[in-house]
Amino acid sequence: MTSGPAPEWAVRALSDVYDPCCREKGISVVDMGLLRSVAVHDGHARVELLLTSGWCPFAARVLTDVEEAIGAQPGIDSCEVEIVWDETWTPDRMSASATRALRFLPDPVAVGDRDAYLSRLTRGAQP
């Protein structure tokens, strides 16, 4: 069994599996960048996932949801999902849509006239 990037069918299957911490924002494990690889050999799928934190309280739920989604695909007889501990998840793994959905601060901007900028902000205008 060789491991590699996830095939398109697996990406589609996991696009409806949500990171529990981001479910209300509609961010899947794929968009969150948690999927590392999917390999299939003789009907057995092996999925590697990263976690955003080693302390993720929902890891068991994510593993179960991923196993069920992949296991339901045609040609898959069994599935195992493993957490990758030797690679750290970083925000640059997120899709553009996930990054936008989780953006808490506006993009930085250059401010030519500090006083005018602050005045607009205090009046409720956008910079």
PDB file of N, CA and C in Angstrom, residues 25-107:
ATOM      1  N   LYS A  25     -19.622  26.949  11.014  1.00  0.00           N
ATOM      2  CA  LYS A  25     -19.133  27.754   9.890  1.00  0.00           C
ATOM      3  C   LYS A  25     -19.070  26.944   8.603  1.00  0.00           C
ATOM      4  N   GLY A  26     -19.443  25.664   8.670  1.00  0.00           N
ATOM      5  CA  GLY A  26     -19.476  24.816   7.483  1.00  0.00           C
ATOM      6  C   GLY A  26     -18.109  24.457   6.928  1.00  0.00           C
ATOM      7  N   ILE A  27     -17.122  24.301   7.812  1.00  0.00           N
ATOM      8  CA  ILE A  27     -15.763  23.997   7.362  1.00  0.00           C
ATOM      9  C   ILE A  27     -15.493  22.505   7.531  1.00  0.00           C
ATOM     10  N   SER A  28     -15.240  21.845   6.414  1.00  0.00           N
ATOM     11  CA  SER A  28     -15.005  20.397   6.427  1.00  0.00           C
ATOM     12  C   SER A  28     -13.573  20.083   6.857  1.00  0.00           C
ATOM     13  N   VAL A  29     -13.345  18.802   7.113  1.00  0.00           N
ATOM     14  CA  VAL A  29     -11.985  18.371   7.447  1.00  0.00           C
ATOM     15  C   VAL A  29     -11.045  18.601   6.266  1.00  0.00           C
ATOM     16  N   VAL A  30     -11.598  18.559   5.054  1.00  0.00           N
ATOM     17  CA  VAL A  30     -10.789  18.832   3.857  1.00  0.00           C
ATOM     18  C   VAL A  30     -10.405  20.308   3.824  1.00  0.00           C
ATOM     19  N   ASP A  31     -11.393  21.203   3.977  1.00  0.00           N
ATOM     20  CA  ASP A  31     -11.106  22.638   3.945  1.00  0.00           C
ATOM     21  C   ASP A  31     -10.217  23.071   5.104  1.00  0.00           C
ATOM     22  N   MET A  32     -10.333  22.390   6.216  1.00  0.00           N
ATOM     23  CA  MET A  32      -9.501  22.716   7.371  1.00  0.00           C
ATOM     24  C   MET A  32      -8.063  22.252   7.168  1.00  0.00           C
ATOM     25  N   GLY A  33      -7.840  21.398   6.178  1.00  0.00           N
ATOM     26  CA  GLY A  33      -6.486  20.911   5.905  1.00  0.00           C
ATOM     27  C   GLY A  33      -6.066  19.770   6.808  1.00  0.00           C
ATOM     28  N   LEU A  34      -7.041  19.037   7.333  1.00  0.00           N
ATOM     29  CA  LEU A  34      -6.723  17.929   8.234  1.00  0.00           C
ATOM     30  C   LEU A  34      -6.369  16.645   7.493  1.00  0.00           C
ATOM     31  N   LEU A  35      -6.789  16.536   6.244  1.00  0.00           N
ATOM     32  CA  LEU A  35      -6.551  15.321   5.467  1.00  0.00           C
ATOM     33  C   LEU A  35      -5.137  15.330   4.904  1.00  0.00           C
ATOM     34  N   ARG A  36      -4.359  14.337   5.288  1.00  0.00           N
ATOM     35  CA  ARG A  36      -2.978  14.242   4.787  1.00  0.00           C
ATOM     36  C   ARG A  36      -2.886  13.302   3.594  1.00  0.00           C
ATOM     37  N   SER A  37      -3.487  12.106   3.723  1.00  0.00           N
ATOM     38  CA  SER A  37      -3.405  11.152   2.618  1.00  0.00           C
ATOM     39  C   SER A  37      -4.481  10.084   2.750  1.00  0.00           C
ATOM     40  N   VAL A  38      -4.747   9.447   1.615  1.00  0.00           N
ATOM     41  CA  VAL A  38      -5.632   8.281   1.560  1.00  0.00           C
ATOM     42  C   VAL A  38      -4.969   7.279   0.630  1.00  0.00           C
ATOM     43  N   ALA A  39      -4.835   6.063   1.096  1.00  0.00           N
ATOM     44  CA  ALA A  39      -4.280   4.991   0.273  1.00  0.00           C
ATOM     45  C   ALA A  39      -5.235   3.808   0.335  1.00  0.00           C
ATOM     46  N   VAL A  40      -5.391   3.125  -0.792  1.00  0.00           N
ATOM     47  CA  VAL A  40      -6.280   1.963  -0.852  1.00  0.00           C
ATOM     48  C   VAL A  40      -5.516   0.789  -1.448  1.00  0.00           C
ATOM     49  N   HIS A  41      -5.656  -0.357  -0.806  1.00  0.00           N
ATOM     50  CA  HIS A  41      -5.051  -1.590  -1.308  1.00  0.00           C
ATOM     51  C   HIS A  41      -6.026  -2.733  -1.039  1.00  0.00           C
ATOM     52  N   ASP A  42      -6.420  -3.420  -2.096  1.00  0.00           N
ATOM     53  CA  ASP A  42      -7.336  -4.562  -1.980  1.00  0.00           C
ATOM     54  C   ASP A  42      -8.588  -4.227  -1.168  1.00  0.00           C
ATOM     55  N   GLY A  43      -9.171  -3.072  -1.411  1.00  0.00           N
ATOM     56  CA  GLY A  43     -10.408  -2.691  -0.737  1.00  0.00           C
ATOM     57  C   GLY A  43     -10.238  -2.134   0.658  1.00  0.00           C
ATOM     58  N   HIS A  44      -9.004  -2.067   1.157  1.00  0.00           N
ATOM     59  CA  HIS A  44      -8.744  -1.511   2.491  1.00  0.00           C
ATOM     60  C   HIS A  44      -8.196  -0.092   2.342  1.00  0.00           C
ATOM     61  N   ALA A  45      -8.888   0.857   2.940  1.00  0.00           N
ATOM     62  CA  ALA A  45      -8.456   2.258   2.888  1.00  0.00           C
ATOM     63  C   ALA A  45      -7.720   2.617   4.170  1.00  0.00           C
ATOM     64  N   ARG A  46      -6.660   3.363   3.997  1.00  0.00           N
ATOM     65  CA  ARG A  46      -5.902   3.894   5.137  1.00  0.00           C
ATOM     66  C   ARG A  46      -5.860   5.402   4.974  1.00  0.00           C
ATOM     67  N   VAL A  47      -6.418   6.101   5.959  1.00  0.00           N
ATOM     68  CA  VAL A  47      -6.515   7.560   5.916  1.00  0.00           C
ATOM     69  C   VAL A  47      -5.610   8.129   6.998  1.00  0.00           C
ATOM     70  N   GLU A  48      -4.834   9.141   6.633  1.00  0.00           N
ATOM     71  CA  GLU A  48      -3.996   9.847   7.607  1.00  0.00           C
ATOM     72  C   GLU A  48      -4.554  11.248   7.796  1.00  0.00           C
ATOM     73  N   LEU A  49      -4.749  11.610   9.062  1.00  0.00           N
ATOM     74  CA  LEU A  49      -5.270  12.928   9.411  1.00  0.00           C
ATOM     75  C   LEU A  49      -4.310  13.655  10.334  1.00  0.00           C
ATOM     76  N   LEU A  50      -4.302  14.959  10.196  1.00  0.00           N
ATOM     77  CA  LEU A  50      -3.619  15.822  11.151  1.00  0.00           C
ATOM     78  C   LEU A  50      -4.689  16.435  12.045  1.00  0.00           C
ATOM     79  N   LEU A  51      -4.327  16.791  13.243  1.00  0.00           N
ATOM     80  CA  LEU A  51      -5.231  17.515  14.130  1.00  0.00           C
ATOM     81  C   LEU A  51      -4.699  18.926  14.314  1.00  0.00           C
ATOM     82  N   THR A  52      -5.605  19.864  14.521  1.00  0.00           N
ATOM     83  CA  THR A  52      -5.155  21.237  14.761  1.00  0.00           C
ATOM     84  C   THR A  52      -4.453  21.338  16.107  1.00  0.00           C
ATOM     85  N   SER A  53      -4.774  20.424  17.005  1.00  0.00           N
ATOM     86  CA  SER A  53      -4.148  20.393  18.321  1.00  0.00           C
ATOM     87  C   SER A  53      -4.107  18.954  18.812  1.00  0.00           C
ATOM     88  N   GLY A  54      -3.028  18.585  19.444  1.00  0.00           N
ATOM     89  CA  GLY A  54      -2.935  17.262  20.036  1.00  0.00           C
ATOM     90  C   GLY A  54      -3.918  17.066  21.178  1.00  0.00           C
ATOM     91  N   TRP A  55      -4.492  18.156  21.648  1.00  0.00           N
ATOM     92  CA  TRP A  55      -5.448  18.105  22.752  1.00  0.00           C
ATOM     93  C   TRP A  55      -6.890  18.176  22.265  1.00  0.00           C
ATOM     94  N   CYS A  56      -7.102  17.969  20.984  1.00  0.00           N
ATOM     95  CA  CYS A  56      -8.446  18.085  20.409  1.00  0.00           C
ATOM     96  C   CYS A  56      -9.427  17.169  21.148  1.00  0.00           C
ATOM     97  N   PRO A  57     -10.456  17.740  21.788  1.00  0.00           N
ATOM     98  CA  PRO A  57     -11.404  16.904  22.523  1.00  0.00           C
ATOM     99  C   PRO A  57     -12.351  16.126  21.605  1.00  0.00           C
ATOM    100  N   PHE A  58     -12.350  16.469  20.316  1.00  0.00           N
ATOM    101  CA  PHE A  58     -13.263  15.836  19.367  1.00  0.00           C
ATOM    102  C   PHE A  58     -12.558  14.860  18.429  1.00  0.00           C
ATOM    103  N   ALA A  59     -11.326  14.498  18.725  1.00  0.00           N
ATOM    104  CA  ALA A  59     -10.554  13.627  17.832  1.00  0.00           C
ATOM    105  C   ALA A  59     -11.288  12.321  17.545  1.00  0.00           C
ATOM    106  N   ALA A  60     -11.866  11.699  18.555  1.00  0.00           N
ATOM    107  CA  ALA A  60     -12.566  10.426  18.345  1.00  0.00           C
ATOM    108  C   ALA A  60     -13.743  10.599  17.393  1.00  0.00           C
ATOM    109  N   ARG A  61     -14.454  11.710  17.512  1.00  0.00           N
ATOM    110  CA  ARG A  61     -15.598  11.981  16.629  1.00  0.00           C
ATOM    111  C   ARG A  61     -15.133  12.155  15.188  1.00  0.00           C
ATOM    112  N   VAL A  62     -14.061  12.914  15.005  1.00  0.00           N
ATOM    113  CA  VAL A  62     -13.528  13.135  13.656  1.00  0.00           C
ATOM    114  C   VAL A  62     -13.099  11.804  13.041  1.00  0.00           C
ATOM    115  N   LEU A  63     -12.391  10.992  13.798  1.00  0.00           N
ATOM    116  CA  LEU A  63     -11.936   9.695  13.293  1.00  0.00           C
ATOM    117  C   LEU A  63     -13.118   8.817  12.878  1.00  0.00           C
ATOM    118  N   THR A  64     -14.144   8.777  13.700  1.00  0.00           N
ATOM    119  CA  THR A  64     -15.330   7.974  13.390  1.00  0.00           C
ATOM    120  C   THR A  64     -16.037   8.486  12.141  1.00  0.00           C
ATOM    121  N   ASP A  65     -16.228   9.802  12.049  1.00  0.00           N
ATOM    122  CA  ASP A  65     -16.915  10.381  10.889  1.00  0.00           C
ATOM    123  C   ASP A  65     -16.145  10.123   9.597  1.00  0.00           C
ATOM    124  N   VAL A  66     -14.828  10.265   9.651  1.00  0.00           N
ATOM    125  CA  VAL A  66     -13.998  10.023   8.464  1.00  0.00           C
ATOM    126  C   VAL A  66     -14.052   8.545   8.080  1.00  0.00           C
ATOM    127  N   GLU A  67     -13.939   7.675   9.061  1.00  0.00           N
ATOM    128  CA  GLU A  67     -13.993   6.232   8.785  1.00  0.00           C
ATOM    129  C   GLU A  67     -15.325   5.847   8.136  1.00  0.00           C
ATOM    130  N   GLU A  68     -16.423   6.390   8.641  1.00  0.00           N
ATOM    131  CA  GLU A  68     -17.740   6.081   8.076  1.00  0.00           C
ATOM    132  C   GLU A  68     -17.882   6.612   6.652  1.00  0.00           C
ATOM    133  N   ALA A  69     -17.412   7.825   6.414  1.00  0.00           N
ATOM    134  CA  ALA A  69     -17.543   8.428   5.080  1.00  0.00           C
ATOM    135  C   ALA A  69     -16.717   7.679   4.041  1.00  0.00           C
ATOM    136  N   ILE A  70     -15.497   7.337   4.381  1.00  0.00           N
ATOM    137  CA  ILE A  70     -14.642   6.605   3.436  1.00  0.00           C
ATOM    138  C   ILE A  70     -15.128   5.163   3.300  1.00  0.00           C
ATOM    139  N   GLY A  71     -15.511   4.552   4.410  1.00  0.00           N
ATOM    140  CA  GLY A  71     -15.975   3.173   4.387  1.00  0.00           C
ATOM    141  C   GLY A  71     -17.240   2.967   3.574  1.00  0.00           C
ATOM    142  N   ALA A  72     -18.012   4.023   3.361  1.00  0.00           N
ATOM    143  CA  ALA A  72     -19.257   3.931   2.590  1.00  0.00           C
ATOM    144  C   ALA A  72     -19.035   4.045   1.084  1.00  0.00           C
ATOM    145  N   GLN A  73     -17.795   4.268   0.665  1.00  0.00           N
ATOM    146  CA  GLN A  73     -17.515   4.461  -0.758  1.00  0.00           C
ATOM    147  C   GLN A  73     -17.440   3.126  -1.498  1.00  0.00           C
ATOM    148  N   PRO A  74     -17.849   3.131  -2.770  1.00  0.00           N
ATOM    149  CA  PRO A  74     -17.785   1.901  -3.569  1.00  0.00           C
ATOM    150  C   PRO A  74     -16.354   1.354  -3.624  1.00  0.00           C
ATOM    151  N   GLY A  75     -16.243   0.057  -3.454  1.00  0.00           N
ATOM    152  CA  GLY A  75     -14.939  -0.594  -3.542  1.00  0.00           C
ATOM    153  C   GLY A  75     -14.155  -0.608  -2.248  1.00  0.00           C
ATOM    154  N   ILE A  76     -14.684   0.047  -1.210  1.00  0.00           N
ATOM    155  CA  ILE A  76     -13.990   0.073   0.080  1.00  0.00           C
ATOM    156  C   ILE A  76     -14.664  -0.934   1.006  1.00  0.00           C
ATOM    157  N   ASP A  77     -13.908  -1.939   1.420  1.00  0.00           N
ATOM    158  CA  ASP A  77     -14.426  -2.974   2.315  1.00  0.00           C
ATOM    159  C   ASP A  77     -14.118  -2.679   3.776  1.00  0.00           C
ATOM    160  N   SER A  78     -13.014  -1.993   4.018  1.00  0.00           N
ATOM    161  CA  SER A  78     -12.620  -1.653   5.381  1.00  0.00           C
ATOM    162  C   SER A  78     -11.818  -0.360   5.345  1.00  0.00           C
ATOM    163  N   CYS A  79     -11.774   0.292   6.493  1.00  0.00           N
ATOM    164  CA  CYS A  79     -11.082   1.583   6.559  1.00  0.00           C
ATOM    165  C   CYS A  79     -10.456   1.756   7.935  1.00  0.00           C
ATOM    166  N   GLU A  80      -9.253   2.270   7.946  1.00  0.00           N
ATOM    167  CA  GLU A  80      -8.612   2.665   9.199  1.00  0.00           C
ATOM    168  C   GLU A  80      -8.177   4.117   9.058  1.00  0.00           C
ATOM    169  N   VAL A  81      -8.350   4.852  10.130  1.00  0.00           N
ATOM    170  CA  VAL A  81      -7.980   6.263  10.143  1.00  0.00           C
ATOM    171  C   VAL A  81      -6.943   6.445  11.236  1.00  0.00           C
ATOM    172  N   GLU A  82      -5.840   7.060  10.868  1.00  0.00           N
ATOM    173  CA  GLU A  82      -4.754   7.275  11.822  1.00  0.00           C
ATOM    174  C   GLU A  82      -4.443   8.756  11.939  1.00  0.00           C
ATOM    175  N   ILE A  83      -4.119   9.158  13.141  1.00  0.00           N
ATOM    176  CA  ILE A  83      -3.664  10.526  13.374  1.00  0.00           C
ATOM    177  C   ILE A  83      -2.163  10.560  13.154  1.00  0.00           C
ATOM    178  N   VAL A  84      -1.722  11.542  12.412  1.00  0.00           N
ATOM    179  CA  VAL A  84      -0.294  11.742  12.158  1.00  0.00           C
ATOM    180  C   VAL A  84       0.244  12.633  13.276  1.00  0.00           C
ATOM    181  N   TRP A  85       1.162  12.099  14.043  1.00  0.00           N
ATOM    182  CA  TRP A  85       1.710  12.851  15.177  1.00  0.00           C
ATOM    183  C   TRP A  85       3.042  13.516  14.857  1.00  0.00           C
ATOM    184  N   ASP A  86       3.701  13.086  13.780  1.00  0.00           N
ATOM    185  CA  ASP A  86       5.034  13.624  13.501  1.00  0.00           C
ATOM    186  C   ASP A  86       5.012  14.787  12.511  1.00  0.00           C
ATOM    187  N   GLU A  87       3.840  15.290  12.207  1.00  0.00           N
ATOM    188  CA  GLU A  87       3.714  16.468  11.348  1.00  0.00           C
ATOM    189  C   GLU A  87       2.736  17.421  12.014  1.00  0.00           C
ATOM    190  N   THR A  88       3.097  18.666  12.101  1.00  0.00           N
ATOM    191  CA  THR A  88       2.264  19.656  12.766  1.00  0.00           C
ATOM    192  C   THR A  88       1.323  20.324  11.773  1.00  0.00           C
ATOM    193  N   TRP A  89       0.052  20.417  12.154  1.00  0.00           N
ATOM    194  CA  TRP A  89      -0.908  21.159  11.354  1.00  0.00           C
ATOM    195  C   TRP A  89      -0.595  22.643  11.507  1.00  0.00           C
ATOM    196  N   THR A  90      -0.667  23.387  10.409  1.00  0.00           N
ATOM    197  CA  THR A  90      -0.493  24.837  10.436  1.00  0.00           C
ATOM    198  C   THR A  90      -1.622  25.470   9.636  1.00  0.00           C
ATOM    199  N   PRO A  91      -1.978  26.713   9.932  1.00  0.00           N
ATOM    200  CA  PRO A  91      -3.095  27.365   9.249  1.00  0.00           C
ATOM    201  C   PRO A  91      -2.935  27.463   7.732  1.00  0.00           C
ATOM    202  N   ASP A  92      -1.720  27.401   7.227  1.00  0.00           N
ATOM    203  CA  ASP A  92      -1.549  27.490   5.773  1.00  0.00           C
ATOM    204  C   ASP A  92      -2.086  26.248   5.055  1.00  0.00           C
ATOM    205  N   ARG A  93      -2.476  25.217   5.786  1.00  0.00           N
ATOM    206  CA  ARG A  93      -3.101  24.033   5.190  1.00  0.00           C
ATOM    207  C   ARG A  93      -4.578  24.276   4.862  1.00  0.00           C
ATOM    208  N   MET A  94      -5.175  25.313   5.433  1.00  0.00           N
ATOM    209  CA  MET A  94      -6.598  25.584   5.214  1.00  0.00           C
ATOM    210  C   MET A  94      -6.854  26.068   3.794  1.00  0.00           C
ATOM    211  N   SER A  95      -8.047  25.755   3.296  1.00  0.00           N
ATOM    212  CA  SER A  95      -8.456  26.272   1.993  1.00  0.00           C
ATOM    213  C   SER A  95      -8.714  27.774   2.118  1.00  0.00           C
ATOM    214  N   ALA A  96      -8.800  28.433   0.982  1.00  0.00           N
ATOM    215  CA  ALA A  96      -9.074  29.874   0.989  1.00  0.00           C
ATOM    216  C   ALA A  96     -10.420  30.161   1.644  1.00  0.00           C
ATOM    217  N   SER A  97     -11.422  29.321   1.387  1.00  0.00           N
ATOM    218  CA  SER A  97     -12.745  29.562   1.976  1.00  0.00           C
ATOM    219  C   SER A  97     -12.715  29.385   3.497  1.00  0.00           C
ATOM    220  N   ALA A  98     -11.964  28.411   3.996  1.00  0.00           N
ATOM    221  CA  ALA A  98     -11.846  28.224   5.446  1.00  0.00           C
ATOM    222  C   ALA A  98     -11.104  29.395   6.075  1.00  0.00           C
ATOM    223  N   THR A  99     -10.078  29.860   5.405  1.00  0.00           N
ATOM    224  CA  THR A  99      -9.325  31.007   5.915  1.00  0.00           C
ATOM    225  C   THR A  99     -10.229  32.226   6.027  1.00  0.00           C
ATOM    226  N   ARG A 100     -11.044  32.461   4.988  1.00  0.00           N
ATOM    227  CA  ARG A 100     -11.978  33.600   5.031  1.00  0.00           C
ATOM    228  C   ARG A 100     -13.002  33.430   6.153  1.00  0.00           C
ATOM    229  N   ALA A 101     -13.532  32.231   6.304  1.00  0.00           N
ATOM    230  CA  ALA A 101     -14.564  31.984   7.317  1.00  0.00           C
ATOM    231  C   ALA A 101     -14.030  32.143   8.734  1.00  0.00           C
ATOM    232  N   LEU A 102     -12.755  31.870   8.923  1.00  0.00           N
ATOM    233  CA  LEU A 102     -12.167  31.951  10.259  1.00  0.00           C
ATOM    234  C   LEU A 102     -11.400  33.239  10.507  1.00  0.00           C
ATOM    235  N   ARG A 103     -11.452  34.137   9.555  1.00  0.00           N
ATOM    236  CA  ARG A 103     -10.727  35.394   9.713  1.00  0.00           C
ATOM    237  C   ARG A 103     -11.399  36.231  10.799  1.00  0.00           C
ATOM    238  N   PHE A 104     -10.637  36.594  11.790  1.00  0.00           N
ATOM    239  CA  PHE A 104     -11.165  37.386  12.890  1.00  0.00           C
ATOM    240  C   PHE A 104     -10.777  38.854  12.774  1.00  0.00           C
ATOM    241  N   LEU A 105      -9.695  39.125  12.091  1.00  0.00           N
ATOM    242  CA  LEU A 105      -9.212  40.490  11.949  1.00  0.00           C
ATOM    243  C   LEU A 105      -9.158  40.864  10.477  1.00  0.00           C
ATOM    244  N   PRO A 106      -9.353  42.134  10.168  1.00  0.00           N
ATOM    245  CA  PRO A 106      -9.242  42.546   8.767  1.00  0.00           C
ATOM    246  C   PRO A 106      -7.792  42.483   8.302  1.00  0.00           C
ATOM    247  N   ASP A 107      -7.619  42.471   6.992  1.00  0.00           N
ATOM    248  CA  ASP A 107      -6.267  42.521   6.446  1.00  0.00           C
ATOM    249  C   ASP A 107      -5.583  43.800   6.901  1.00  0.00           C
TER     250      ASP A 107
END
